[in-house]
Amino acid sequence: MIEVSALSKRYGGFTAVRDLSFTVQPGEVLGLVGPNGAGKTSTLRSLAGIIPPSGGTVRIGGIDLAAEPVAAKRLLAFFPDEPRLFDYLTVRQHLNFVARIYGVADYAALAQPLLEELEIAEKADQLPGELSRGMKQKLAIACGLLHSPRVMFFDEPLTGLDPLGIRRMKDSILRRARDGAAIVLSSHLLHLLEEVCSHVLILKKGEKIAHGSLAEISAQFAHGETGVSLEEIFIRATRGSEN
Amino acid sequence: MLGALLYLRLTSLKNLLLSRLRRLRQPKYLLGAAVGVAYFYFIFSRPFGVTGRPSTSSGSAAAASFTLSSFELVPLLSVFGAFALVLIALFTWLVPSEKPGLTFSEAEVAFLFPAPISRRRLIHFRLLGAQLPILLSAIFFTLLSRGWSFLGGHVLTHIVGWWLVLTVVNLHFTGAALTLNRIFDAGISVWRRRLVILGGLAVLVVAAAIPIWQNAPAFPTGDFGPGAFFSAIARTIDTGLLSWLLSPGKLLLAPFLAADIRTFFFALGPATLLLAVHYFWVSRLEVSFEEASVAHAEKRAAQVERFQAGDYRLGSAPVKARREPFPLRVPGRPELAFLWKNLLGTRALFHWRVWAGCAVAITIGVPWVIRAGGNTPFAAIIATVAAVFAIYTLLLGPQLARQDLRSDLPNSDILKIYPLTGWQILLGQLLTPIAILTGLLWLSLLAVMLALAPRAETVSWLTPGFRLTAGLCAAAVIPALCTLQLLIPNAAALLFPAWFQSTRTRGGGIELMGQRLIFVIGQLFVILISLLPVVLSCALVIFASQWLIGPTAAVVLATLLALAILAAEIAGGLWWLGERFEKLDLATELRP
């Protein structure tokens, strides 16, 4: 579903992502982890077509993102760490706008259950300024899910959520994966990623230093120990350094 | 303690100046500063309409002329200036600012409010903090009013004069805000307070109007100039009770208007006394300002955070949802979704129903006014005003109507996820300001066309048929012209995002003003270059074909050609800028 080959991203003389290759199959949840400045956000933004990669290819559902961006983007949704909403559109108007952009003809039938699932149905006629941060994030998610994307990218999806919100977000991600979506998410909350991700990709200074299922990664860095947490694996993999 | 507060103020100022100087190492700020300095040099050094400080060598005639004009003007300026100060004071009490009397930054609130500093010292800190901007404003105004040197005085007396006026006005604002806070804290509602002030104002107006009515000097009759007219108004204002009300203002303005050093020092005493009274009033007010200051500091901090996050829109977000401008059906052209979205972000005034109402009012009103006014003079005035409005709308409108990519650039990450090409997003974003400007220009055009009707009696070729055709042709070209005009600032935002974003920050000094000027000059230059082929081609077509097919058909032919050229330019611009938008990474572009 997501095929990344030799992806690189340079900013002038600085290389944020270097020769990155991996795939994410339907139903998989890939956790993108790494120290600050490892290139996680640049990778996610390149995968979502927000910034053009400096090299390599990204295929979404078999479609080359660089060659056919419009077709590829129809399949994906990107959820930034900070919900970006239009100040003067209500919750319902946001969904109407997104439906027109993506051409979701039966959006009215889809929107109501989505709003109810995310518990913002009663806020449907309110502006973002009247919503709490958690509610705003729910609205951003509703907008992203409206066109039933098969590929989802989450950048720090759990930031700013209360414990109940975190639980619901995790459940929502797992449910989408079970329904066949390919999901990539980045987060520093490793113990929470451990509960959600089927696979992990560890980045450091823009390079892949480990990639595989949780079991594979654990086997690679646990050195025979049992019950080693993702946090411990992360520290061992990155040698405790912050770059 | 005051030493620590002074240290805070001076160190902050020093660091601010150093950071401003350091950023001049970036070419965009250096160039902006150069243009800004050049602009101010031009403004301050250009000759004014009235010039000439009397020099000792210029002879007695010039001196007599100076004495006469000064003699006439100083009392006039004194009365009108004092009247303006009275109005400002009344406005301050009637419609107080949203700001609290004393404004503090979030850091100042965090450090100073819990610190062992008395409230009076905090007030002094704030008042002292206002002194530097006031002094800079006094110098600026003195430079601006350099051309008034015929009033006499010296540059230093003018600076001190301006400083006194601005300081007292600032103290009055602060005192009024604090006093109103106190009244509000006492449980008196805004409306009750306003009612009391309006009642008092009504009594004052009546008390002032009676002596004016009874004793006001008669207006000059016959053929009289503006000097005599304004003198008559000044004499009317400066009568009875109103004259007493104007006295403090006159005393305050006297140092600025002093013609020589001796008069200045005589005037300085009463003005300083006014300042002292205001200072005593503000510093002795026992009123709670902390809560309002904290709330204001938080609001300001939120705005700064919004700016730093890339949201450069001024003002706060709308407080309640708007009615949709039209139903957004799905499916449909995605570009129209941007028109729908951005119209929701504009004022309720920009609605097709309002536009239709205006069109009907113009269609009925303009002919009626022309008929009622005896045709020609009113028609010429209406046509001129409408034409000037149209020119200003076309030239300045794109800088004001920003409901396009410029406002949505901070959301570029979200926009780029949409399954749309760059040119589609750009076109969609441009539709709202195009609709707004086109609507305004069409209304102006309608007014011009209706106002030109009486000219048909004297200009043979201005037949109703020709006017209708020319009007429709102009109406057809207007949306294309607006699109081209709007493409240019959007292109600037996409091609030079770092430059563009820095010009959108508030304030920022001479270098940012210079950057804004560069953008305005650039816009004018590009639009002239873009319109050159259109104008030349149309002129050629009209010149060559009107002999064969007549002026009406020639105008239609030229319009078609103009539309074709403009469409080609717009299509090329949209495609090119769309490509640029797809490749844009705002985070990289704004990286210092």
PDB file of N, CA and C in Angstrom, chain A residues 9 11 14 45 48-52 70 73-74 76 78 80 84-90 93 96-105 107 125 127 130, chain B residues 309 311 313 318 320-322 324 328-330 332-334 336-338 340-342 344-345 408 410-411 413-414 416-421 583 585 588 591:
ATOM      1  N   LYS A   9      15.526  13.742   1.538  1.00  0.00           N
ATOM      2  CA  LYS A   9      15.053  15.129   1.573  1.00  0.00           C
ATOM      3  C   LYS A   9      16.189  16.009   2.080  1.00  0.00           C
ATOM      4  N   TYR A  11      17.602  20.048   2.712  1.00  0.00           N
ATOM      5  CA  TYR A  11      17.310  21.479   2.840  1.00  0.00           C
ATOM      6  C   TYR A  11      18.634  22.206   2.650  1.00  0.00           C
ATOM      7  N   PHE A  14      21.823  20.683   4.160  1.00  0.00           N
ATOM      8  CA  PHE A  14      21.482  19.775   5.262  1.00  0.00           C
ATOM      9  C   PHE A  14      20.582  18.645   4.755  1.00  0.00           C
ATOM     10  N   ARG A  45       5.917  14.358   5.908  1.00  0.00           N
ATOM     11  CA  ARG A  45       5.468  15.404   4.980  1.00  0.00           C
ATOM     12  C   ARG A  45       5.783  15.041   3.531  1.00  0.00           C
ATOM     13  N   ALA A  48       3.240  12.383   2.461  1.00  0.00           N
ATOM     14  CA  ALA A  48       1.885  12.912   2.257  1.00  0.00           C
ATOM     15  C   ALA A  48       1.813  13.862   1.063  1.00  0.00           C
ATOM     16  N   GLY A  49       2.944  14.130   0.420  1.00  0.00           N
ATOM     17  CA  GLY A  49       2.938  15.007  -0.755  1.00  0.00           C
ATOM     18  C   GLY A  49       2.905  16.482  -0.398  1.00  0.00           C
ATOM     19  N   ILE A  50       3.221  16.794   0.846  1.00  0.00           N
ATOM     20  CA  ILE A  50       3.213  18.216   1.245  1.00  0.00           C
ATOM     21  C   ILE A  50       4.476  18.891   0.739  1.00  0.00           C
ATOM     22  N   ILE A  51       5.599  18.194   0.864  1.00  0.00           N
ATOM     23  CA  ILE A  51       6.853  18.750   0.328  1.00  0.00           C
ATOM     24  C   ILE A  51       7.422  17.756  -0.680  1.00  0.00           C
ATOM     25  N   PRO A  52       8.020  18.253  -1.742  1.00  0.00           N
ATOM     26  CA  PRO A  52       8.577  17.324  -2.729  1.00  0.00           C
ATOM     27  C   PRO A  52       9.871  16.705  -2.208  1.00  0.00           C
ATOM     28  N   VAL A  70      -2.396  13.934  -7.789  1.00  0.00           N
ATOM     29  CA  VAL A  70      -3.825  14.081  -7.494  1.00  0.00           C
ATOM     30  C   VAL A  70      -4.457  12.719  -7.216  1.00  0.00           C
ATOM     31  N   LYS A  73      -3.178  11.338  -3.895  1.00  0.00           N
ATOM     32  CA  LYS A  73      -3.700  12.055  -2.709  1.00  0.00           C
ATOM     33  C   LYS A  73      -5.148  11.682  -2.400  1.00  0.00           C
ATOM     34  N   ARG A  74      -5.866  11.201  -3.408  1.00  0.00           N
ATOM     35  CA  ARG A  74      -7.242  10.764  -3.151  1.00  0.00           C
ATOM     36  C   ARG A  74      -7.278   9.602  -2.165  1.00  0.00           C
ATOM     37  N   LEU A  76      -5.070   9.118   0.407  1.00  0.00           N
ATOM     38  CA  LEU A  76      -4.402   9.300   1.702  1.00  0.00           C
ATOM     39  C   LEU A  76      -5.027  10.413   2.544  1.00  0.00           C
ATOM     40  N   PHE A  78      -3.648  13.005   5.920  1.00  0.00           N
ATOM     41  CA  PHE A  78      -2.529  13.399   6.787  1.00  0.00           C
ATOM     42  C   PHE A  78      -3.098  14.155   7.978  1.00  0.00           C
ATOM     43  N   PRO A  80      -1.845  16.427  10.951  1.00  0.00           N
ATOM     44  CA  PRO A  80      -0.693  17.108  11.572  1.00  0.00           C
ATOM     45  C   PRO A  80      -0.793  17.103  13.099  1.00  0.00           C
ATOM     46  N   ARG A  84      -5.044  21.946  12.056  1.00  0.00           N
ATOM     47  CA  ARG A  84      -5.117  23.170  11.242  1.00  0.00           C
ATOM     48  C   ARG A  84      -6.524  23.299  10.712  1.00  0.00           C
ATOM     49  N   LEU A  85      -7.263  24.268  11.217  1.00  0.00           N
ATOM     50  CA  LEU A  85      -8.667  24.417  10.817  1.00  0.00           C
ATOM     51  C   LEU A  85      -8.908  25.832  10.316  1.00  0.00           C
ATOM     52  N   PHE A  86     -10.005  25.999   9.596  1.00  0.00           N
ATOM     53  CA  PHE A  86     -10.368  27.330   9.111  1.00  0.00           C
ATOM     54  C   PHE A  86     -11.241  28.005  10.167  1.00  0.00           C
ATOM     55  N   ASP A  87     -10.774  29.170  10.629  1.00  0.00           N
ATOM     56  CA  ASP A  87     -11.414  29.846  11.773  1.00  0.00           C
ATOM     57  C   ASP A  87     -12.901  30.117  11.566  1.00  0.00           C
ATOM     58  N   TYR A  88     -13.284  30.338  10.309  1.00  0.00           N
ATOM     59  CA  TYR A  88     -14.642  30.831  10.072  1.00  0.00           C
ATOM     60  C   TYR A  88     -15.579  29.776   9.486  1.00  0.00           C
ATOM     61  N   LEU A  89     -15.162  28.516   9.503  1.00  0.00           N
ATOM     62  CA  LEU A  89     -16.069  27.436   9.091  1.00  0.00           C
ATOM     63  C   LEU A  89     -16.490  26.658  10.332  1.00  0.00           C
ATOM     64  N   THR A  90     -17.780  26.348  10.424  1.00  0.00           N
ATOM     65  CA  THR A  90     -18.239  25.533  11.544  1.00  0.00           C
ATOM     66  C   THR A  90     -17.807  24.083  11.304  1.00  0.00           C
ATOM     67  N   GLN A  93     -19.605  22.816   8.316  1.00  0.00           N
ATOM     68  CA  GLN A  93     -19.121  23.448   7.081  1.00  0.00           C
ATOM     69  C   GLN A  93     -17.734  22.911   6.695  1.00  0.00           C
ATOM     70  N   ASN A  96     -18.491  19.796   4.845  1.00  0.00           N
ATOM     71  CA  ASN A  96     -19.061  20.118   3.531  1.00  0.00           C
ATOM     72  C   ASN A  96     -17.954  20.522   2.559  1.00  0.00           C
ATOM     73  N   PHE A  97     -17.040  21.360   3.049  1.00  0.00           N
ATOM     74  CA  PHE A  97     -15.918  21.844   2.216  1.00  0.00           C
ATOM     75  C   PHE A  97     -15.041  20.671   1.775  1.00  0.00           C
ATOM     76  N   VAL A  98     -14.668  19.832   2.737  1.00  0.00           N
ATOM     77  CA  VAL A  98     -13.777  18.698   2.422  1.00  0.00           C
ATOM     78  C   VAL A  98     -14.478  17.734   1.463  1.00  0.00           C
ATOM     79  N   ALA A  99     -15.792  17.542   1.654  1.00  0.00           N
ATOM     80  CA  ALA A  99     -16.542  16.636   0.782  1.00  0.00           C
ATOM     81  C   ALA A  99     -16.504  17.135  -0.659  1.00  0.00           C
ATOM     82  N   ARG A 100     -16.626  18.453  -0.841  1.00  0.00           N
ATOM     83  CA  ARG A 100     -16.594  19.007  -2.200  1.00  0.00           C
ATOM     84  C   ARG A 100     -15.202  18.834  -2.811  1.00  0.00           C
ATOM     85  N   ILE A 101     -14.161  19.043  -1.994  1.00  0.00           N
ATOM     86  CA  ILE A 101     -12.797  18.934  -2.496  1.00  0.00           C
ATOM     87  C   ILE A 101     -12.509  17.486  -2.938  1.00  0.00           C
ATOM     88  N   TYR A 102     -12.952  16.527  -2.120  1.00  0.00           N
ATOM     89  CA  TYR A 102     -12.667  15.118  -2.427  1.00  0.00           C
ATOM     90  C   TYR A 102     -13.774  14.480  -3.274  1.00  0.00           C
ATOM     91  N   GLY A 103     -14.852  15.227  -3.495  1.00  0.00           N
ATOM     92  CA  GLY A 103     -15.947  14.687  -4.301  1.00  0.00           C
ATOM     93  C   GLY A 103     -16.675  13.546  -3.600  1.00  0.00           C
ATOM     94  N   VAL A 104     -16.889  13.691  -2.290  1.00  0.00           N
ATOM     95  CA  VAL A 104     -17.602  12.654  -1.534  1.00  0.00           C
ATOM     96  C   VAL A 104     -19.100  12.941  -1.662  1.00  0.00           C
ATOM     97  N   ALA A 105     -19.741  12.287  -2.616  1.00  0.00           N
ATOM     98  CA  ALA A 105     -21.120  12.634  -2.957  1.00  0.00           C
ATOM     99  C   ALA A 105     -22.081  12.404  -1.786  1.00  0.00           C
ATOM    100  N   TYR A 107     -21.743  12.548   1.353  1.00  0.00           N
ATOM    101  CA  TYR A 107     -21.045  12.944   2.578  1.00  0.00           C
ATOM    102  C   TYR A 107     -21.997  13.136   3.769  1.00  0.00           C
ATOM    103  N   ASP A 125     -22.490  22.981  14.759  1.00  0.00           N
ATOM    104  CA  ASP A 125     -22.676  24.350  14.261  1.00  0.00           C
ATOM    105  C   ASP A 125     -21.764  25.351  14.962  1.00  0.00           C
ATOM    106  N   LEU A 127     -17.907  27.121  15.693  1.00  0.00           N
ATOM    107  CA  LEU A 127     -16.650  27.468  15.022  1.00  0.00           C
ATOM    108  C   LEU A 127     -15.481  26.867  15.798  1.00  0.00           C
ATOM    109  N   GLU A 130     -14.602  28.039  19.244  1.00  0.00           N
ATOM    110  CA  GLU A 130     -15.459  27.682  20.380  1.00  0.00           C
ATOM    111  C   GLU A 130     -15.173  26.265  20.888  1.00  0.00           C
TER     112      GLU A 130
ATOM    113  N   ALA B 309       3.010  31.243  14.473  1.00  0.00           N
ATOM    114  CA  ALA B 309       2.584  30.009  13.822  1.00  0.00           C
ATOM    115  C   ALA B 309       2.297  30.236  12.347  1.00  0.00           C
ATOM    116  N   ASP B 311       0.025  32.569  11.124  1.00  0.00           N
ATOM    117  CA  ASP B 311      -1.278  33.163  10.847  1.00  0.00           C
ATOM    118  C   ASP B 311      -1.160  34.661  11.012  1.00  0.00           C
ATOM    119  N   ARG B 313      -3.195  37.040   9.895  1.00  0.00           N
ATOM    120  CA  ARG B 313      -4.389  37.867   9.788  1.00  0.00           C
ATOM    121  C   ARG B 313      -4.515  38.761  11.004  1.00  0.00           C
ATOM    122  N   PRO B 318     -13.638  35.144  13.967  1.00  0.00           N
ATOM    123  CA  PRO B 318     -15.047  35.493  14.135  1.00  0.00           C
ATOM    124  C   PRO B 318     -15.630  34.800  15.358  1.00  0.00           C
ATOM    125  N   LYS B 320     -19.051  34.241  15.826  1.00  0.00           N
ATOM    126  CA  LYS B 320     -20.191  33.358  15.572  1.00  0.00           C
ATOM    127  C   LYS B 320     -20.253  32.984  14.086  1.00  0.00           C
ATOM    128  N   ALA B 321     -20.907  31.841  13.864  1.00  0.00           N
ATOM    129  CA  ALA B 321     -20.931  31.291  12.510  1.00  0.00           C
ATOM    130  C   ALA B 321     -21.776  32.169  11.588  1.00  0.00           C
ATOM    131  N   ARG B 322     -21.359  32.226  10.312  1.00  0.00           N
ATOM    132  CA  ARG B 322     -22.070  33.030   9.318  1.00  0.00           C
ATOM    133  C   ARG B 322     -22.990  32.149   8.487  1.00  0.00           C
ATOM    134  N   GLU B 324     -24.268  30.632   5.086  1.00  0.00           N
ATOM    135  CA  GLU B 324     -23.480  30.290   3.896  1.00  0.00           C
ATOM    136  C   GLU B 324     -23.859  31.198   2.728  1.00  0.00           C
ATOM    137  N   LEU B 328     -23.306  24.731  -0.962  1.00  0.00           N
ATOM    138  CA  LEU B 328     -22.162  24.074  -1.602  1.00  0.00           C
ATOM    139  C   LEU B 328     -22.541  22.618  -1.875  1.00  0.00           C
ATOM    140  N   ARG B 329     -22.970  22.372  -3.095  1.00  0.00           N
ATOM    141  CA  ARG B 329     -23.425  21.023  -3.433  1.00  0.00           C
ATOM    142  C   ARG B 329     -22.243  20.128  -3.761  1.00  0.00           C
ATOM    143  N   VAL B 330     -22.437  18.846  -3.504  1.00  0.00           N
ATOM    144  CA  VAL B 330     -21.403  17.849  -3.803  1.00  0.00           C
ATOM    145  C   VAL B 330     -22.031  16.799  -4.707  1.00  0.00           C
ATOM    146  N   GLY B 332     -19.088  18.792  -7.399  1.00  0.00           N
ATOM    147  CA  GLY B 332     -19.044  20.035  -8.162  1.00  0.00           C
ATOM    148  C   GLY B 332     -17.603  20.466  -8.303  1.00  0.00           C
ATOM    149  N   ARG B 333     -17.379  21.570  -9.001  1.00  0.00           N
ATOM    150  CA  ARG B 333     -16.003  22.051  -9.196  1.00  0.00           C
ATOM    151  C   ARG B 333     -15.374  22.358  -7.837  1.00  0.00           C
ATOM    152  N   PRO B 334     -14.232  21.774  -7.533  1.00  0.00           N
ATOM    153  CA  PRO B 334     -13.621  22.024  -6.218  1.00  0.00           C
ATOM    154  C   PRO B 334     -13.177  23.471  -6.024  1.00  0.00           C
ATOM    155  N   LEU B 336     -14.758  26.108  -6.623  1.00  0.00           N
ATOM    156  CA  LEU B 336     -15.839  26.905  -6.038  1.00  0.00           C
ATOM    157  C   LEU B 336     -15.946  26.694  -4.532  1.00  0.00           C
ATOM    158  N   ALA B 337     -15.421  25.562  -4.053  1.00  0.00           N
ATOM    159  CA  ALA B 337     -15.424  25.322  -2.604  1.00  0.00           C
ATOM    160  C   ALA B 337     -14.572  26.373  -1.894  1.00  0.00           C
ATOM    161  N   PHE B 338     -13.494  26.813  -2.562  1.00  0.00           N
ATOM    162  CA  PHE B 338     -12.638  27.849  -1.957  1.00  0.00           C
ATOM    163  C   PHE B 338     -13.365  29.198  -1.947  1.00  0.00           C
ATOM    164  N   TRP B 340     -16.562  29.585  -1.715  1.00  0.00           N
ATOM    165  CA  TRP B 340     -17.555  29.418  -0.631  1.00  0.00           C
ATOM    166  C   TRP B 340     -16.884  29.599   0.733  1.00  0.00           C
ATOM    167  N   LYS B 341     -15.759  28.923   0.896  1.00  0.00           N
ATOM    168  CA  LYS B 341     -15.043  28.977   2.177  1.00  0.00           C
ATOM    169  C   LYS B 341     -14.566  30.404   2.487  1.00  0.00           C
ATOM    170  N   ASN B 342     -13.946  31.037   1.500  1.00  0.00           N
ATOM    171  CA  ASN B 342     -13.370  32.365   1.764  1.00  0.00           C
ATOM    172  C   ASN B 342     -14.448  33.446   1.898  1.00  0.00           C
ATOM    173  N   LEU B 344     -17.191  32.925   3.395  1.00  0.00           N
ATOM    174  CA  LEU B 344     -17.624  32.767   4.786  1.00  0.00           C
ATOM    175  C   LEU B 344     -16.709  33.542   5.740  1.00  0.00           C
ATOM    176  N   GLY B 345     -15.485  33.773   5.308  1.00  0.00           N
ATOM    177  CA  GLY B 345     -14.527  34.486   6.154  1.00  0.00           C
ATOM    178  C   GLY B 345     -14.564  35.989   5.966  1.00  0.00           C
ATOM    179  N   ASP B 408      -4.246  32.169   3.445  1.00  0.00           N
ATOM    180  CA  ASP B 408      -4.269  30.731   3.725  1.00  0.00           C
ATOM    181  C   ASP B 408      -2.890  30.091   3.641  1.00  0.00           C
ATOM    182  N   PRO B 410      -0.456  29.950   5.715  1.00  0.00           N
ATOM    183  CA  PRO B 410      -0.112  29.117   6.877  1.00  0.00           C
ATOM    184  C   PRO B 410      -0.774  27.740   6.838  1.00  0.00           C
ATOM    185  N   ASN B 411      -1.876  27.617   6.082  1.00  0.00           N
ATOM    186  CA  ASN B 411      -2.554  26.319   5.968  1.00  0.00           C
ATOM    187  C   ASN B 411      -2.070  25.539   4.748  1.00  0.00           C
ATOM    188  N   ASP B 413       0.111  23.362   4.274  1.00  0.00           N
ATOM    189  CA  ASP B 413       0.275  21.914   4.486  1.00  0.00           C
ATOM    190  C   ASP B 413      -1.036  21.176   4.226  1.00  0.00           C
ATOM    191  N   ILE B 414      -2.119  21.757   4.724  1.00  0.00           N
ATOM    192  CA  ILE B 414      -3.431  21.116   4.562  1.00  0.00           C
ATOM    193  C   ILE B 414      -3.885  21.222   3.108  1.00  0.00           C
ATOM    194  N   LYS B 416      -2.154  21.349   0.487  1.00  0.00           N
ATOM    195  CA  LYS B 416      -1.375  20.503  -0.426  1.00  0.00           C
ATOM    196  C   LYS B 416      -1.726  19.022  -0.313  1.00  0.00           C
ATOM    197  N   ILE B 417      -2.441  18.657   0.734  1.00  0.00           N
ATOM    198  CA  ILE B 417      -2.883  17.257   0.834  1.00  0.00           C
ATOM    199  C   ILE B 417      -4.076  17.013  -0.080  1.00  0.00           C
ATOM    200  N   TYR B 418      -4.817  18.084  -0.387  1.00  0.00           N
ATOM    201  CA  TYR B 418      -6.025  17.916  -1.201  1.00  0.00           C
ATOM    202  C   TYR B 418      -5.658  17.363  -2.580  1.00  0.00           C
ATOM    203  N   PRO B 419      -6.529  16.509  -3.114  1.00  0.00           N
ATOM    204  CA  PRO B 419      -6.241  15.942  -4.440  1.00  0.00           C
ATOM    205  C   PRO B 419      -6.544  16.933  -5.557  1.00  0.00           C
ATOM    206  N   LEU B 420      -5.823  18.034  -5.551  1.00  0.00           N
ATOM    207  CA  LEU B 420      -6.015  19.097  -6.546  1.00  0.00           C
ATOM    208  C   LEU B 420      -4.653  19.539  -7.050  1.00  0.00           C
ATOM    209  N   THR B 421      -4.622  20.034  -8.273  1.00  0.00           N
ATOM    210  CA  THR B 421      -3.357  20.565  -8.790  1.00  0.00           C
ATOM    211  C   THR B 421      -3.130  21.953  -8.180  1.00  0.00           C
ATOM    212  N   LYS B 583       5.567  22.938  -5.182  1.00  0.00           N
ATOM    213  CA  LYS B 583       6.942  22.708  -4.717  1.00  0.00           C
ATOM    214  C   LYS B 583       7.267  23.488  -3.447  1.00  0.00           C
ATOM    215  N   ASP B 585       7.755  24.743   0.165  1.00  0.00           N
ATOM    216  CA  ASP B 585       7.828  24.222   1.537  1.00  0.00           C
ATOM    217  C   ASP B 585       8.016  25.443   2.436  1.00  0.00           C
ATOM    218  N   THR B 588      10.718  25.551   5.102  1.00  0.00           N
ATOM    219  CA  THR B 588      12.090  25.755   4.611  1.00  0.00           C
ATOM    220  C   THR B 588      12.310  27.199   4.207  1.00  0.00           C
ATOM    221  N   ARG B 591      12.880  29.459   7.028  1.00  0.00           N
ATOM    222  CA  ARG B 591      14.016  29.151   7.907  1.00  0.00           C
ATOM    223  C   ARG B 591      15.011  30.310   7.859  1.00  0.00           C
TER     224      ARG B 591
END
